[in-house]
Amino acid sequence: MSRNADHVYTAARDIARLEARIAGLPDDARVQLSMRDGRVLRGVVAALPTLQSFYGPGEQEGLNGVVRLEEPLGAGGVRIHDLWLDEIDAIRPLTAAELGRSAH
């Protein structure tokens, strides 16, 4: 993974916001993620994300994190999404039955 990010954070309130997102994304959680760009993704959290140090624009160092979401596809396949924590607007836990249904 690159050590660069489009956005990095150093303010305590921003870091707390990222930590709150992490708390909603435990290992193997089935979730629906509403993204800032309007996408709605459903899947299983592959591993608990962590805050990491990245370099942002102008080589500013700060924190951000990535969550890996495994979106189930037909016939047992999965699509992998690596998503920046700061791009997630909302997290909704899902049941196994909900995960199997379309997001729209």
Short mmCIF file of N, CA, C and O in Angstrom, two decimals:
data_model
loop_
_atom_site.label_atom_id
_atom_site.label_comp_id
_atom_site.label_asym_id
_atom_site.label_seq_id
_atom_site.Cartn_x
_atom_site.Cartn_y
_atom_site.Cartn_z
N MET A 1 0.84 -1.18 0.00
CA MET A 1 0.00 0.00 0.00
C MET A 1 0.88 1.24 0.00
O MET A 1 1.92 1.29 0.62
N SER A 2 0.44 2.21 -0.69
CA SER A 2 1.15 3.48 -0.77
C SER A 2 1.16 4.16 0.60
O SER A 2 0.25 3.99 1.41
N ARG A 3 2.16 4.93 0.83
CA ARG A 3 2.24 5.72 2.07
C ARG A 3 1.65 7.11 1.86
O ARG A 3 1.83 7.99 2.68
N ASN A 4 0.97 7.31 0.73
CA ASN A 4 0.37 8.60 0.42
C ASN A 4 -1.15 8.50 0.47
O ASN A 4 -1.72 7.46 0.12
N ALA A 5 -1.79 9.58 0.89
CA ALA A 5 -3.24 9.65 0.96
C ALA A 5 -3.69 11.01 0.45
O ALA A 5 -2.95 11.99 0.58
N ASP A 6 -4.88 11.06 -0.12
CA ASP A 6 -5.42 12.34 -0.56
C ASP A 6 -5.69 13.28 0.61
O ASP A 6 -5.60 14.49 0.48
N HIS A 7 -6.06 12.69 1.77
CA HIS A 7 -6.37 13.48 2.96
C HIS A 7 -5.72 12.81 4.17
O HIS A 7 -5.82 11.59 4.32
N VAL A 8 -5.09 13.60 5.01
CA VAL A 8 -4.56 13.11 6.28
C VAL A 8 -5.04 14.05 7.39
O VAL A 8 -5.38 15.21 7.13
N TYR A 9 -5.07 13.54 8.60
CA TYR A 9 -5.67 14.28 9.70
C TYR A 9 -4.74 14.31 10.91
O TYR A 9 -4.09 13.31 11.22
N THR A 10 -4.72 15.46 11.57
CA THR A 10 -3.91 15.62 12.78
C THR A 10 -4.72 16.17 13.95
O THR A 10 -4.31 16.01 15.09
N ALA A 11 -5.86 16.80 13.68
CA ALA A 11 -6.68 17.39 14.74
C ALA A 11 -7.37 16.29 15.55
O ALA A 11 -7.84 15.29 14.99
N ALA A 12 -7.45 16.48 16.85
CA ALA A 12 -8.03 15.48 17.75
C ALA A 12 -9.45 15.10 17.36
O ALA A 12 -9.82 13.92 17.39
N ARG A 13 -10.28 16.07 16.97
CA ARG A 13 -11.69 15.76 16.61
C ARG A 13 -11.77 14.91 15.35
O ARG A 13 -12.62 14.04 15.24
N ASP A 14 -10.87 15.15 14.39
CA ASP A 14 -10.85 14.35 13.17
C ASP A 14 -10.38 12.93 13.44
O ASP A 14 -10.93 11.96 12.90
N ILE A 15 -9.39 12.81 14.29
CA ILE A 15 -8.88 11.48 14.65
C ILE A 15 -9.95 10.71 15.42
O ILE A 15 -10.16 9.51 15.19
N ALA A 16 -10.68 11.38 16.30
CA ALA A 16 -11.77 10.74 17.03
C ALA A 16 -12.85 10.25 16.08
O ALA A 16 -13.42 9.16 16.27
N ARG A 17 -13.14 11.02 15.05
CA ARG A 17 -14.14 10.63 14.04
C ARG A 17 -13.68 9.36 13.31
O ARG A 17 -14.46 8.43 13.10
N LEU A 18 -12.40 9.29 12.95
CA LEU A 18 -11.87 8.10 12.30
C LEU A 18 -11.90 6.89 13.24
O LEU A 18 -12.24 5.77 12.82
N GLU A 19 -11.57 7.11 14.51
CA GLU A 19 -11.60 6.02 15.48
C GLU A 19 -13.02 5.50 15.68
O GLU A 19 -13.23 4.30 15.85
N ALA A 20 -14.02 6.38 15.62
CA ALA A 20 -15.42 5.96 15.73
C ALA A 20 -15.81 5.08 14.54
O ALA A 20 -16.56 4.11 14.70
N ARG A 21 -15.32 5.42 13.37
CA ARG A 21 -15.59 4.58 12.20
C ARG A 21 -14.98 3.20 12.38
O ARG A 21 -15.58 2.20 12.05
N ILE A 22 -13.76 3.16 12.89
CA ILE A 22 -13.09 1.88 13.13
C ILE A 22 -13.92 1.03 14.09
O ILE A 22 -14.09 -0.18 13.88
N ALA A 23 -14.46 1.64 15.13
CA ALA A 23 -15.27 0.90 16.11
C ALA A 23 -16.49 0.24 15.46
O ALA A 23 -16.97 -0.78 15.93
N GLY A 24 -16.99 0.81 14.38
CA GLY A 24 -18.15 0.25 13.68
C GLY A 24 -17.78 -0.77 12.61
O GLY A 24 -18.66 -1.24 11.89
N LEU A 25 -16.49 -1.11 12.52
CA LEU A 25 -16.02 -2.01 11.46
C LEU A 25 -15.17 -3.17 12.02
O LEU A 25 -14.03 -3.38 11.62
N PRO A 26 -15.72 -3.96 12.96
CA PRO A 26 -14.95 -5.07 13.51
C PRO A 26 -14.73 -6.19 12.47
O PRO A 26 -15.43 -6.25 11.46
N ASP A 27 -13.76 -7.05 12.76
CA ASP A 27 -13.50 -8.21 11.89
C ASP A 27 -14.79 -8.95 11.57
O ASP A 27 -15.61 -9.18 12.47
N ASP A 28 -14.95 -9.33 10.33
CA ASP A 28 -16.06 -10.17 9.86
C ASP A 28 -17.44 -9.54 10.00
O ASP A 28 -18.44 -10.23 9.87
N ALA A 29 -17.51 -8.24 10.26
CA ALA A 29 -18.81 -7.57 10.35
C ALA A 29 -19.44 -7.49 8.97
O ALA A 29 -18.77 -7.21 7.98
N ARG A 30 -20.73 -7.73 8.91
CA ARG A 30 -21.50 -7.52 7.69
C ARG A 30 -22.06 -6.11 7.77
O ARG A 30 -22.78 -5.78 8.71
N VAL A 31 -21.70 -5.27 6.78
CA VAL A 31 -22.06 -3.86 6.85
C VAL A 31 -22.50 -3.32 5.49
O VAL A 31 -22.16 -3.87 4.44
N GLN A 32 -23.24 -2.23 5.58
CA GLN A 32 -23.53 -1.40 4.42
C GLN A 32 -22.83 -0.08 4.67
O GLN A 32 -23.00 0.53 5.73
N LEU A 33 -22.02 0.35 3.70
CA LEU A 33 -21.29 1.60 3.81
C LEU A 33 -21.84 2.61 2.82
O LEU A 33 -21.93 2.32 1.62
N SER A 34 -22.23 3.76 3.31
CA SER A 34 -22.62 4.87 2.44
C SER A 34 -21.39 5.75 2.31
O SER A 34 -20.85 6.24 3.30
N MET A 35 -20.96 5.95 1.07
CA MET A 35 -19.73 6.67 0.79
C MET A 35 -20.04 8.12 0.41
O MET A 35 -21.12 8.43 -0.08
N ARG A 36 -19.06 8.99 0.61
CA ARG A 36 -19.22 10.41 0.27
C ARG A 36 -19.57 10.63 -1.19
O ARG A 36 -20.26 11.59 -1.53
N ASP A 37 -19.08 9.77 -2.06
CA ASP A 37 -19.34 9.95 -3.50
C ASP A 37 -20.70 9.40 -3.93
O ASP A 37 -21.01 9.38 -5.12
N GLY A 38 -21.52 8.96 -2.98
CA GLY A 38 -22.86 8.48 -3.28
C GLY A 38 -22.98 6.97 -3.42
O GLY A 38 -24.10 6.45 -3.45
N ARG A 39 -21.86 6.27 -3.50
CA ARG A 39 -21.93 4.81 -3.61
C ARG A 39 -22.46 4.22 -2.30
O ARG A 39 -22.23 4.76 -1.22
N VAL A 40 -23.15 3.10 -2.44
CA VAL A 40 -23.57 2.30 -1.29
C VAL A 40 -23.00 0.91 -1.53
O VAL A 40 -23.28 0.28 -2.54
N LEU A 41 -22.16 0.46 -0.59
CA LEU A 41 -21.48 -0.82 -0.73
C LEU A 41 -21.88 -1.73 0.42
O LEU A 41 -22.03 -1.27 1.56
N ARG A 42 -22.03 -3.01 0.12
CA ARG A 42 -22.35 -4.00 1.13
C ARG A 42 -21.30 -5.09 1.09
O ARG A 42 -20.88 -5.50 0.00
N GLY A 43 -20.91 -5.54 2.26
CA GLY A 43 -19.93 -6.62 2.28
C GLY A 43 -19.53 -6.98 3.69
O GLY A 43 -20.16 -6.59 4.67
N VAL A 44 -18.43 -7.73 3.76
CA VAL A 44 -17.88 -8.22 5.02
C VAL A 44 -16.53 -7.56 5.24
O VAL A 44 -15.69 -7.51 4.33
N VAL A 45 -16.31 -7.04 6.45
CA VAL A 45 -15.04 -6.42 6.80
C VAL A 45 -13.99 -7.53 6.92
O VAL A 45 -14.14 -8.45 7.72
N ALA A 46 -12.94 -7.45 6.10
CA ALA A 46 -11.92 -8.49 6.08
C ALA A 46 -11.06 -8.48 7.33
O ALA A 46 -10.65 -9.54 7.82
N ALA A 47 -10.76 -7.32 7.86
CA ALA A 47 -9.94 -7.18 9.07
C ALA A 47 -10.20 -5.82 9.68
O ALA A 47 -10.44 -4.85 8.97
N LEU A 48 -10.12 -5.75 11.00
CA LEU A 48 -10.31 -4.49 11.69
C LEU A 48 -9.32 -3.46 11.16
O LEU A 48 -8.11 -3.69 11.18
N PRO A 49 -9.82 -2.33 10.64
CA PRO A 49 -8.89 -1.30 10.16
C PRO A 49 -8.18 -0.63 11.33
O PRO A 49 -8.64 -0.67 12.47
N THR A 50 -7.06 -0.01 11.04
CA THR A 50 -6.31 0.74 12.04
C THR A 50 -5.93 2.09 11.46
O THR A 50 -5.86 2.26 10.24
N LEU A 51 -5.69 3.05 12.35
CA LEU A 51 -5.16 4.33 11.90
C LEU A 51 -3.68 4.14 11.60
O LEU A 51 -2.97 3.44 12.33
N GLN A 52 -3.24 4.75 10.51
CA GLN A 52 -1.85 4.64 10.10
C GLN A 52 -1.36 6.02 9.68
O GLN A 52 -2.15 6.89 9.31
N SER A 53 -0.08 6.17 9.69
CA SER A 53 0.55 7.42 9.26
C SER A 53 0.71 7.42 7.75
O SER A 53 1.20 6.44 7.17
N PHE A 54 0.27 8.50 7.13
CA PHE A 54 0.38 8.69 5.68
C PHE A 54 0.90 10.10 5.42
O PHE A 54 0.83 10.96 6.28
N TYR A 55 1.35 10.30 4.20
CA TYR A 55 1.73 11.63 3.74
C TYR A 55 0.62 12.14 2.82
O TYR A 55 0.21 11.45 1.89
N GLY A 56 0.15 13.33 3.11
CA GLY A 56 -0.88 13.96 2.30
C GLY A 56 -0.27 14.97 1.35
O GLY A 56 0.95 15.01 1.16
N PRO A 57 -1.11 15.82 0.77
CA PRO A 57 -0.63 16.86 -0.13
C PRO A 57 0.44 17.72 0.56
O PRO A 57 0.35 18.01 1.75
N GLY A 58 1.46 18.07 -0.18
CA GLY A 58 2.53 18.88 0.37
C GLY A 58 3.39 18.13 1.36
O GLY A 58 4.07 18.75 2.18
N GLU A 59 3.34 16.81 1.31
CA GLU A 59 4.13 15.96 2.21
C GLU A 59 3.76 16.14 3.68
O GLU A 59 4.54 15.82 4.57
N GLN A 60 2.55 16.65 3.94
CA GLN A 60 2.08 16.77 5.32
C GLN A 60 1.84 15.36 5.86
O GLN A 60 1.17 14.54 5.22
N GLU A 61 2.37 15.07 7.03
CA GLU A 61 2.16 13.76 7.64
C GLU A 61 0.95 13.82 8.57
O GLU A 61 0.75 14.80 9.29
N GLY A 62 0.14 12.79 8.53
CA GLY A 62 -1.04 12.71 9.38
C GLY A 62 -1.60 11.31 9.36
O GLY A 62 -0.96 10.38 8.86
N LEU A 63 -2.80 11.15 9.89
CA LEU A 63 -3.40 9.83 10.02
C LEU A 63 -4.59 9.66 9.09
O LEU A 63 -5.30 10.60 8.78
N ASN A 64 -4.80 8.44 8.68
CA ASN A 64 -5.99 7.99 7.97
C ASN A 64 -5.96 6.48 8.09
O ASN A 64 -5.10 5.92 8.75
N GLY A 65 -6.87 5.81 7.45
CA GLY A 65 -6.90 4.36 7.50
C GLY A 65 -7.70 3.81 6.34
O GLY A 65 -8.44 4.54 5.67
N VAL A 66 -7.53 2.52 6.11
CA VAL A 66 -8.20 1.83 5.01
C VAL A 66 -8.92 0.62 5.58
O VAL A 66 -8.37 -0.10 6.43
N VAL A 67 -10.14 0.41 5.12
CA VAL A 67 -10.86 -0.81 5.45
C VAL A 67 -11.00 -1.63 4.17
O VAL A 67 -11.27 -1.08 3.10
N ARG A 68 -10.78 -2.93 4.30
CA ARG A 68 -10.99 -3.84 3.17
C ARG A 68 -12.36 -4.47 3.33
O ARG A 68 -12.64 -5.13 4.33
N LEU A 69 -13.21 -4.23 2.33
CA LEU A 69 -14.56 -4.77 2.32
C LEU A 69 -14.65 -5.82 1.22
O LEU A 69 -14.28 -5.56 0.07
N GLU A 70 -15.13 -7.00 1.58
CA GLU A 70 -15.31 -8.10 0.62
C GLU A 70 -16.78 -8.17 0.26
O GLU A 70 -17.61 -8.54 1.10
N GLU A 71 -17.10 -7.78 -0.96
CA GLU A 71 -18.48 -7.77 -1.44
C GLU A 71 -18.78 -9.13 -2.07
O GLU A 71 -18.15 -9.52 -3.06
N PRO A 72 -19.75 -9.87 -1.52
CA PRO A 72 -20.06 -11.18 -2.10
C PRO A 72 -20.71 -11.04 -3.48
O PRO A 72 -21.55 -10.17 -3.70
N LEU A 73 -20.26 -11.88 -4.39
CA LEU A 73 -20.83 -11.95 -5.74
C LEU A 73 -21.44 -13.33 -5.92
O LEU A 73 -21.23 -14.22 -5.10
N GLY A 74 -22.16 -13.51 -6.98
CA GLY A 74 -22.73 -14.82 -7.25
C GLY A 74 -21.66 -15.88 -7.43
O GLY A 74 -20.49 -15.59 -7.68
N ALA A 75 -22.05 -17.14 -7.25
CA ALA A 75 -21.18 -18.30 -7.44
C ALA A 75 -19.97 -18.30 -6.50
O ALA A 75 -18.91 -18.81 -6.83
N GLY A 76 -20.11 -17.69 -5.31
CA GLY A 76 -19.06 -17.74 -4.30
C GLY A 76 -17.91 -16.77 -4.51
O GLY A 76 -16.96 -16.78 -3.74
N GLY A 77 -17.98 -15.92 -5.52
CA GLY A 77 -16.91 -14.95 -5.74
C GLY A 77 -17.07 -13.73 -4.84
O GLY A 77 -18.10 -13.51 -4.23
N VAL A 78 -16.00 -12.94 -4.76
CA VAL A 78 -16.05 -11.69 -4.00
C VAL A 78 -15.35 -10.59 -4.80
O VAL A 78 -14.44 -10.86 -5.59
N ARG A 79 -15.79 -9.38 -4.58
CA ARG A 79 -15.11 -8.19 -5.12
C ARG A 79 -14.50 -7.48 -3.92
O ARG A 79 -15.17 -7.25 -2.92
N ILE A 80 -13.24 -7.12 -4.04
CA ILE A 80 -12.52 -6.47 -2.95
C ILE A 80 -12.56 -4.96 -3.14
O ILE A 80 -12.28 -4.45 -4.23
N HIS A 81 -12.91 -4.25 -2.07
CA HIS A 81 -12.88 -2.79 -2.05
C HIS A 81 -11.95 -2.36 -0.92
O HIS A 81 -12.16 -2.75 0.23
N ASP A 82 -10.93 -1.59 -1.23
CA ASP A 82 -10.09 -0.96 -0.21
C ASP A 82 -10.52 0.49 -0.12
O ASP A 82 -10.37 1.25 -1.09
N LEU A 83 -11.09 0.88 1.02
CA LEU A 83 -11.77 2.17 1.15
C LEU A 83 -11.14 3.00 2.26
O LEU A 83 -10.88 2.51 3.36
N TRP A 84 -10.91 4.28 1.96
CA TRP A 84 -10.40 5.21 2.97
C TRP A 84 -11.48 5.45 4.03
O TRP A 84 -12.65 5.68 3.70
N LEU A 85 -11.09 5.43 5.29
CA LEU A 85 -12.04 5.64 6.37
C LEU A 85 -12.72 7.00 6.28
O LEU A 85 -13.91 7.12 6.58
N ASP A 86 -12.01 8.03 5.86
CA ASP A 86 -12.59 9.37 5.82
C ASP A 86 -13.61 9.54 4.70
O ASP A 86 -14.32 10.53 4.67
N GLU A 87 -13.70 8.58 3.79
CA GLU A 87 -14.67 8.67 2.70
C GLU A 87 -15.98 7.98 3.03
O GLU A 87 -16.91 7.99 2.23
N ILE A 88 -16.07 7.39 4.23
CA ILE A 88 -17.29 6.71 4.66
C ILE A 88 -18.17 7.72 5.39
O ILE A 88 -17.74 8.34 6.37
N ASP A 89 -19.41 7.88 4.92
CA ASP A 89 -20.37 8.76 5.58
C ASP A 89 -21.15 8.04 6.66
O ASP A 89 -21.45 8.62 7.70
N ALA A 90 -21.54 6.79 6.41
CA ALA A 90 -22.37 6.07 7.37
C ALA A 90 -22.09 4.57 7.28
O ALA A 90 -21.78 4.05 6.20
N ILE A 91 -22.23 3.92 8.43
CA ILE A 91 -22.06 2.47 8.55
C ILE A 91 -23.35 1.91 9.11
O ILE A 91 -23.85 2.39 10.13
N ARG A 92 -23.89 0.89 8.44
CA ARG A 92 -25.08 0.22 8.95
C ARG A 92 -24.80 -1.27 9.03
O ARG A 92 -24.48 -1.89 8.01
N PRO A 93 -24.90 -1.86 10.22
CA PRO A 93 -24.72 -3.31 10.33
C PRO A 93 -25.83 -4.03 9.56
O PRO A 93 -26.97 -3.56 9.49
N LEU A 94 -25.49 -5.18 8.99
CA LEU A 94 -26.44 -5.98 8.24
C LEU A 94 -26.52 -7.39 8.81
O LEU A 94 -25.54 -7.90 9.34
N THR A 95 -27.67 -8.02 8.63
CA THR A 95 -27.78 -9.45 8.92
C THR A 95 -27.29 -10.21 7.69
O THR A 95 -27.13 -9.63 6.60
N ALA A 96 -27.08 -11.49 7.84
CA ALA A 96 -26.65 -12.32 6.70
C ALA A 96 -27.67 -12.25 5.57
O ALA A 96 -27.32 -12.17 4.40
N ALA A 97 -28.96 -12.26 5.93
CA ALA A 97 -30.01 -12.20 4.90
C ALA A 97 -29.98 -10.86 4.17
O ALA A 97 -30.13 -10.82 2.94
N GLU A 98 -29.78 -9.77 4.89
CA GLU A 98 -29.72 -8.45 4.25
C GLU A 98 -28.52 -8.35 3.32
O GLU A 98 -28.60 -7.75 2.26
N LEU A 99 -27.40 -8.93 3.72
CA LEU A 99 -26.20 -8.87 2.89
C LEU A 99 -26.44 -9.55 1.56
O LEU A 99 -25.92 -9.11 0.53
N GLY A 100 -27.26 -10.58 1.54
CA GLY A 100 -27.53 -11.32 0.31
C GLY A 100 -28.46 -10.60 -0.65
O GLY A 100 -28.56 -10.95 -1.81
N ARG A 101 -29.14 -9.55 -0.18
CA ARG A 101 -30.06 -8.79 -1.04
C ARG A 101 -29.35 -7.59 -1.63
O ARG A 101 -28.38 -7.07 -1.09
N SER A 102 -29.85 -7.11 -2.73
CA SER A 102 -29.30 -5.93 -3.41
C SER A 102 -29.39 -4.70 -2.53
O SER A 102 -30.33 -4.52 -1.77
N ALA A 103 -28.40 -3.81 -2.67
CA ALA A 103 -28.37 -2.56 -1.89
C ALA A 103 -29.43 -1.58 -2.35
O ALA A 103 -29.74 -0.62 -1.66
N HIS A 104 -29.94 -1.72 -3.55
CA HIS A 104 -30.93 -0.74 -4.07
C HIS A 104 -32.23 -1.39 -4.28
O HIS A 104 -32.56 -2.31 -4.78
#
